[in-house]
Every structure is written in C-alpha cells, then in structure tokens.
Short mmCIF file of C-alpha atoms in Angstrom, two decimals:
data_model
loop_
_atom_site.label_atom_id
_atom_site.label_comp_id
_atom_site.label_asym_id
_atom_site.label_seq_id
_atom_site.Cartn_x
_atom_site.Cartn_y
_atom_site.Cartn_z
CA MET A 280 114.64 106.00 55.87
CA ILE A 281 112.48 105.03 52.94
CA PRO A 282 114.23 101.70 52.18
CA LEU A 283 113.88 100.77 55.95
CA ILE A 284 110.13 101.36 55.82
CA ASP A 285 109.94 99.23 52.64
CA VAL A 286 111.86 96.36 54.33
CA MET A 287 109.55 96.68 57.44
CA LEU A 288 106.44 96.46 55.32
CA VAL A 289 107.72 93.34 53.41
CA LEU A 290 108.45 91.68 56.61
CA LEU A 291 105.01 92.52 58.04
CA ILE A 292 103.39 91.00 54.96
CA ILE A 293 105.54 87.93 55.22
CA PHE A 294 104.65 87.36 58.93
CA MET A 295 100.96 87.96 58.10
CA VAL A 296 100.96 85.26 55.39
CA THR A 297 103.11 82.74 57.29
CA ALA A 298 101.54 83.11 60.79
CA PRO A 299 98.28 81.28 60.05
CA LEU A 300 100.17 78.38 58.49
CA LEU A 301 102.20 77.81 61.67
CA THR A 302 99.18 76.99 63.90
CA HIS A 303 98.60 73.34 63.53
CA ALA A 304 96.13 72.34 66.15
CA VAL A 305 95.15 68.75 66.89
CA LYS A 306 91.45 68.52 67.49
CA ILE A 307 90.85 66.85 70.80
CA ASN A 308 87.55 66.45 72.66
CA LEU A 309 88.60 67.23 76.27
CA PRO A 310 86.49 65.95 79.16
CA GLN A 311 84.49 68.40 81.14
CA ALA A 312 85.10 68.78 84.95
CA SER A 313 81.96 68.68 86.91
CA ASN A 314 83.30 69.89 90.36
CA GLN A 315 84.09 73.37 91.23
CA THR A 316 87.09 74.65 93.08
CA THR A 317 86.45 75.66 96.72
CA GLU A 318 87.89 78.98 97.56
CA ILE A 319 88.62 79.31 101.28
CA LYS A 320 88.64 82.88 102.34
CA PRO A 321 90.49 83.68 105.43
CA GLN A 322 88.56 85.27 108.34
CA THR A 323 88.69 89.00 108.59
CA ILE A 324 88.84 90.94 111.83
CA THR A 325 87.97 94.67 111.72
CA ILE A 326 89.46 96.94 114.48
CA SER A 327 87.80 100.38 114.46
CA LEU A 328 89.21 103.35 116.29
CA ASP A 329 86.93 106.38 116.71
CA ALA A 330 87.98 110.08 117.18
CA GLN A 331 88.10 109.70 121.01
CA GLY A 332 90.41 106.72 120.77
CA GLN A 333 87.94 104.02 121.70
CA VAL A 334 88.78 100.61 120.04
CA TYR A 335 86.12 98.34 118.64
CA TRP A 336 86.78 94.69 117.74
CA ASN A 337 84.27 93.69 115.06
CA ASP A 338 82.02 96.48 116.14
CA LYS A 339 82.13 95.57 119.82
CA LYS A 340 83.91 98.02 122.15
CA VAL A 341 86.95 96.52 123.84
CA SER A 342 89.67 97.62 126.27
CA GLN A 343 93.41 97.30 125.68
CA SER A 344 93.74 94.13 127.60
CA GLU A 345 90.76 92.65 125.78
CA TRP A 346 92.01 93.35 122.33
CA GLN A 347 95.49 92.08 123.24
CA ALA A 348 93.86 88.78 124.43
CA LEU A 349 91.76 88.54 121.37
CA MET A 350 94.88 89.17 119.15
CA GLN A 351 96.62 86.32 120.98
CA GLN A 352 93.71 84.01 120.28
CA ALA A 353 93.57 84.99 116.58
CA ALA A 354 97.25 84.34 116.16
CA GLN A 355 96.88 80.86 117.53
CA GLN A 356 94.36 79.82 114.71
CA ALA A 357 95.66 77.55 111.97
CA GLU A 358 94.58 79.99 109.21
CA GLN A 359 95.58 83.39 110.55
CA PRO A 360 92.88 86.01 110.03
CA GLU A 361 93.41 89.22 108.21
CA LEU A 362 93.39 92.39 110.54
CA GLN A 363 91.82 95.34 109.01
CA ILE A 364 92.25 98.68 110.79
CA ARG A 365 89.79 101.53 110.36
CA ALA A 366 90.77 104.73 112.14
CA ASP A 367 89.16 108.11 112.30
CA LYS A 368 91.14 110.66 110.38
CA GLU A 369 91.26 113.12 113.45
CA LEU A 370 92.74 110.32 115.54
CA ALA A 371 96.42 110.73 116.75
CA TYR A 372 98.70 108.32 114.78
CA LYS A 373 100.17 106.89 118.06
CA ASN A 374 96.85 105.00 118.67
CA VAL A 375 97.13 103.17 115.26
CA VAL A 376 100.67 102.43 115.98
CA GLN A 377 99.79 100.86 119.28
CA ILE A 378 97.29 98.53 117.56
CA MET A 379 99.74 97.47 114.92
CA SER A 380 102.46 96.97 117.55
CA ASP A 381 100.12 94.86 119.70
CA ALA A 382 99.19 92.80 116.61
CA ALA A 383 102.88 92.12 115.79
CA LYS A 384 103.69 91.14 119.25
CA ALA A 385 100.80 88.65 119.18
CA GLY A 386 102.08 87.27 115.93
CA LEU A 387 99.53 88.60 113.45
CA SER A 388 101.22 89.41 110.17
CA ARG A 389 98.35 90.14 107.79
CA ILE A 390 97.35 93.73 108.54
CA GLY A 391 95.46 96.03 106.26
CA PHE A 392 93.95 99.50 106.33
CA ILE A 393 90.46 100.45 105.39
CA ILE A 394 90.11 104.01 103.90
CA ASP A 395 87.41 105.97 102.20
CA PRO A 396 88.68 106.49 98.63
CA THR A 397 85.96 109.03 97.74
CA THR A 398 87.25 111.79 100.03
CA THR A 399 89.93 114.28 98.88
CA HIS A 400 92.67 115.96 100.72
#
C-alpha cells in the first residue's frame, strides 16, 4: 500500500509542475458586443380551483364551456402559453383531471402545477 501512495504522490507533483506549462494562450483583444439578447417569455395562464370546485381563468371566474373555449383560443396561438394549475388541497382530484383533460383536448401541452412549498404534510 505504501509504494502505491508514493507513486500517486509523485504523479501528483508531476502534474502540478507540468499543468501550468501546457496552457499556452494567445492574447487576443476581442470585440465587445453592444446589443443584448432578447429573451421572449411565453405567456402564462393561471387556472385556479377553489375548495367548492369553482374555476378561475387568470383570477376571473369562468364556467366549463368558457374555459374550454379559452383553451381552444390559447392553443391556436403561435407561441403556446404555459398553463399553470393551482388547486385547493381539499378539492377532489377529479376536478384537476378534468382541467388537464380539457387542456390536452384543446392541444395545450405545457402544463404545470403551482404548490406552496412551505407547508408540510
């Protein structure tokens, strides 16, 4: 075991000595870019479901036929918006599944969930 440690230490010293010699950099004065990149953020749609099962499209109460029509319109956009679902923890899961199903039927594929990470089980 001792000879193996000696060999490793010798190799470490060799690499420490030779590594700075291997970096040959050519000094070049590169031009600076003056423009900034434009980051286009996709539109975000928030669907909230309260404990009674009421649905809110961007904080506006809507019926099932209304949110289905709004989903159809959103799916027709060139840049599809991200659908974020916020549901009350006391709400039955079938209501959330209904929203997800309607979104998939409309053609919306970017679906996310908003949760409160500070609460515990």
